[in-house]
Amino acid sequence: AQSVTQLGSHVSVSEGALVLLRCNYSSSVPPYLFWYVQYPNQGLQLLLKYTSAATLVKGINGFEAEFKKSETSFHLTKPSAHMSDAAEYFCAVRNQAGTALIFGKGTTLSVSS
Amino acid sequence: DTEVTQTPKHLVMGMTNKKSLKCEQHMGHRAMYWYKQKAKKPPELMFVYSYEKLSINESVPSRFSPECPNSSLLNLHLHALQPEDSALYLCASSQRQGTSPLHFGNGTRLTVT
């Protein structure tokens, strides 16, 4: 069965520092992977997706993620954090039936000035 | 701005009330989803509609009753809820079931008293 594990429920960085949010997946088939962001009192917004094309995926707001099959990872990075990046981030994988998304437990990103 | 519109934004209801949550999208998507999200938790799938037919029911209690009147609208009828049903209810849509990405609304914050 498909699943994702997000390492670290809370990540704190300084403004301008590198952001690294970790996600490892388990999948019996080539995975479809996603990163979503959720700001307070809002729904989820798609940051980027991996669908077996390029292994380095660029998303919105300067985020990118690299699919590494050998490490079963899909970590999210941003070179320079901004205060507005503070939010909850969810990694997700499409289930084996291809009918729905399975979300990780989420990582809260805090950005300090 | 989100392309999936949910109303109301907030709802407080007693355990004997009947209320409905509404979701609307005009992107021509033929799959629509209801998710439930408790505080500091990932979204949990409740129902999936594909071409206006119920495709997935994740063993949700019968006090939650979904309805898809047409391809643009999705309702969630609520009756005899429990306080533990208090949560953020998110609606999402996608072009077809299982295709990416999911587009989320901003949710309805439900409080059951």
Coordinates of C-alpha atoms in Angstrom, one line a residue:
Chain A
A1 CA 0.0 0.0 0.0
Q2 CA 1.1 3.5 -0.7
S3 CA 2.1 5.8 2.2
V4 CA 4.2 8.9 2.9
T5 CA 6.2 9.7 6.0
Q6 CA 7.1 13.3 6.8
L7 CA 10.2 13.5 9.0
G8 CA 9.9 16.3 11.6
S9 CA 6.5 17.7 12.6
H10 CA 8.0 21.1 13.1
V11 CA 10.8 22.9 11.3
S12 CA 12.1 26.4 12.2
V13 CA 14.4 28.5 10.0
S14 CA 15.5 32.1 9.9
E15 CA 14.4 34.4 7.1
G16 CA 16.8 33.9 4.2
A17 CA 17.9 30.4 5.3
L18 CA 17.5 27.2 3.3
V19 CA 14.2 25.4 3.8
L20 CA 14.3 21.6 3.7
L21 CA 11.1 19.6 4.4
R22 CA 11.5 15.8 4.3
C23 CA 9.2 13.2 2.8
N24 CA 9.8 9.5 2.2
Y25 CA 7.3 7.4 0.4
S26 CA 6.4 3.7 0.1
S27 CA 4.8 2.5 -3.1
S28 CA 4.5 -0.7 -4.9
V29 CA 4.0 1.1 -8.2
P30 CA 5.7 4.1 -9.7
P31 CA 4.4 6.9 -7.4
Y32 CA 2.6 10.1 -8.1
L33 CA 3.8 12.5 -5.4
F34 CA 2.6 15.9 -4.4
W35 CA 3.4 18.7 -2.0
Y36 CA 0.6 20.9 -0.7
V37 CA 0.8 24.0 1.5
Q38 CA -1.9 25.1 3.9
Y39 CA -2.1 28.6 5.4
P40 CA -4.1 29.2 8.6
N41 CA -7.8 29.0 8.1
Q42 CA -7.4 28.1 4.4
G43 CA -7.6 25.0 2.2
L44 CA -4.7 23.2 0.6
Q45 CA -2.8 24.7 -2.3
L46 CA -0.7 22.6 -4.7
L47 CA 3.0 23.5 -4.6
L48 CA 4.3 20.9 -7.0
K49 CA 3.8 17.4 -8.3
Y50 CA 5.9 14.5 -9.6
T51 CA 4.3 12.3 -12.2
S52 CA 7.3 10.3 -13.5
A53 CA 8.7 13.0 -15.9
A54 CA 11.6 15.1 -14.7
T55 CA 13.0 14.1 -11.3
L56 CA 13.6 17.7 -10.3
V57 CA 10.3 19.4 -10.0
K58 CA 9.8 23.1 -9.8
G59 CA 6.8 24.5 -8.1
I60 CA 5.3 27.8 -7.1
N61 CA 6.8 30.4 -4.7
G62 CA 10.3 29.2 -5.4
F63 CA 9.9 25.7 -4.0
E64 CA 11.3 22.6 -5.7
A65 CA 11.5 18.9 -4.9
E66 CA 13.7 16.1 -6.2
F67 CA 12.4 12.6 -6.7
K68 CA 15.1 10.0 -5.6
K69 CA 14.0 6.5 -6.2
S70 CA 17.0 5.0 -4.6
E71 CA 16.2 6.8 -1.4
T72 CA 12.4 6.7 -1.8
S73 CA 12.4 10.4 -1.0
F74 CA 10.7 13.5 -2.3
H75 CA 12.1 16.3 -0.2
L76 CA 10.9 19.9 -0.6
T77 CA 13.4 22.7 -0.7
K78 CA 13.6 26.5 -1.0
P79 CA 16.9 28.3 -1.2
S80 CA 15.8 31.3 0.9
A81 CA 12.9 31.3 3.3
H82 CA 10.5 34.2 3.5
M83 CA 8.3 35.1 6.4
S84 CA 5.3 34.4 4.2
D85 CA 6.4 30.7 3.8
A86 CA 5.3 30.0 7.4
A87 CA 2.5 27.4 7.0
E88 CA 1.7 23.7 7.2
Y89 CA 3.2 21.5 4.5
F90 CA 1.8 18.2 3.4
C91 CA 3.4 15.5 1.3
A92 CA 0.9 13.2 -0.5
V93 CA 1.0 10.1 -2.7
R94 CA -1.8 8.8 -5.0
N95 CA -3.2 5.6 -3.7
Q96 CA -2.6 2.3 -5.7
A97 CA -6.1 2.3 -7.1
G98 CA -5.4 5.8 -8.4
T99 CA -8.6 7.1 -6.9
A100 CA -7.5 9.4 -4.1
L101 CA -4.5 11.0 -2.3
I102 CA -2.9 9.8 0.9
F103 CA -1.5 12.6 3.0
G104 CA 1.5 12.6 5.4
K105 CA 1.0 14.0 8.9
G106 CA 2.3 17.4 7.9
T107 CA 5.2 19.6 8.8
T108 CA 4.7 23.1 10.4
L109 CA 7.3 25.5 9.0
S110 CA 8.1 28.5 11.2
V111 CA 10.2 31.4 9.8
S112 CA 11.8 33.9 12.2
S113 CA 13.3 37.3 11.3
Chain B
D1 CA -8.4 33.2 -4.9
T2 CA -9.6 29.6 -4.8
E3 CA -11.6 28.1 -7.8
V4 CA -13.5 25.8 -5.5
T5 CA -16.0 27.8 -3.4
Q6 CA -17.4 26.4 -0.1
T7 CA -20.2 27.8 1.9
P8 CA -20.6 28.6 4.7
K9 CA -17.1 29.5 6.0
H10 CA -18.2 28.8 9.6
L11 CA -21.1 26.8 11.0
V12 CA -22.2 26.2 14.5
M13 CA -24.8 23.6 15.0
G14 CA -26.4 21.6 17.8
M15 CA -26.5 17.9 17.9
T16 CA -30.2 17.8 16.9
N17 CA -29.9 20.2 14.0
K18 CA -29.9 19.5 10.2
K19 CA -27.6 21.5 8.1
S20 CA -25.8 21.3 4.8
L21 CA -22.4 22.3 3.5
K22 CA -22.1 23.4 -0.1
C23 CA -19.3 23.2 -2.6
E24 CA -19.1 24.6 -6.2
Q25 CA -16.6 24.5 -9.0
H26 CA -16.7 25.8 -12.5
M27 CA -13.5 24.2 -13.9
G28 CA -15.3 21.4 -15.7
H29 CA -13.9 18.9 -13.3
R30 CA -15.8 15.6 -13.1
A31 CA -14.5 14.3 -9.8
M32 CA -15.3 15.9 -6.5
Y33 CA -14.2 15.0 -3.0
W34 CA -15.1 15.7 0.7
Y35 CA -12.3 15.6 3.2
K36 CA -12.4 16.1 7.0
Q37 CA -9.5 17.7 8.8
K38 CA -9.0 17.9 12.5
A39 CA -6.7 20.5 14.0
K40 CA -3.0 19.7 13.4
K41 CA -3.9 16.6 11.4
P42 CA -3.8 15.8 7.7
P43 CA -7.0 15.7 5.6
E44 CA -8.9 12.4 5.7
L45 CA -10.9 11.3 2.7
M46 CA -14.6 10.9 3.3
F47 CA -16.4 10.6 -0.1
V48 CA -15.5 10.8 -3.8
Y49 CA -17.9 11.5 -6.6
S50 CA -17.0 10.7 -10.2
Y51 CA -19.3 11.9 -12.9
E52 CA -22.0 12.6 -10.3
K53 CA -22.0 9.1 -9.0
L54 CA -20.7 8.1 -5.5
S55 CA -17.4 6.3 -6.1
I56 CA -15.9 6.1 -2.7
N57 CA -17.4 6.1 0.8
E58 CA -14.6 5.7 3.4
S59 CA -16.9 4.1 5.9
V60 CA -18.3 7.4 7.0
P61 CA -21.2 7.4 9.5
S62 CA -24.6 7.8 8.1
R63 CA -25.1 11.1 9.9
F64 CA -23.0 12.5 7.0
S65 CA -24.9 12.3 3.7
P66 CA -23.3 13.5 0.5
E67 CA -25.1 14.6 -2.6
C68 CA -23.9 15.6 -6.1
P69 CA -26.8 17.3 -7.9
N70 CA -24.8 18.1 -11.0
S71 CA -21.2 18.3 -12.2
S72 CA -20.5 21.6 -10.5
L73 CA -22.1 21.1 -7.1
L74 CA -21.4 19.0 -4.2
N75 CA -23.3 19.0 -0.9
L76 CA -22.8 17.4 2.5
H77 CA -25.9 17.0 4.5
L78 CA -25.4 16.8 8.3
H79 CA -27.8 15.4 10.8
A80 CA -27.5 14.4 14.5
L81 CA -23.8 15.1 14.6
Q82 CA -21.6 14.6 17.6
P83 CA -19.1 17.1 19.2
E84 CA -16.3 15.0 17.9
D85 CA -17.4 15.8 14.3
S86 CA -16.2 19.3 14.8
A87 CA -13.5 19.9 12.2
L88 CA -12.6 21.7 9.0
Y89 CA -14.5 20.1 6.1
L90 CA -12.7 20.5 2.8
C91 CA -14.1 20.1 -0.7
A92 CA -11.8 19.4 -3.6
S93 CA -12.1 18.6 -7.3
S94 CA -10.0 17.2 -10.1
Q95 CA -10.4 16.7 -13.8
R96 CA -11.1 13.0 -13.4
Q97 CA -11.0 10.7 -10.4
G98 CA -7.4 9.8 -9.7
T99 CA -5.9 12.5 -11.9
S100 CA -3.9 15.3 -10.5
P101 CA -4.0 17.8 -9.1
L102 CA -6.7 18.2 -6.5
H103 CA -8.0 21.8 -6.2
F104 CA -9.2 22.5 -2.7
G105 CA -11.7 25.0 -1.4
N106 CA -11.0 27.0 1.8
G107 CA -13.2 24.8 3.8
T108 CA -16.1 25.1 6.3
R109 CA -15.2 25.3 9.9
L110 CA -17.8 23.2 11.7
T111 CA -18.5 23.3 15.4
V112 CA -21.0 20.9 17.0
T113 CA -22.3 22.0 20.4

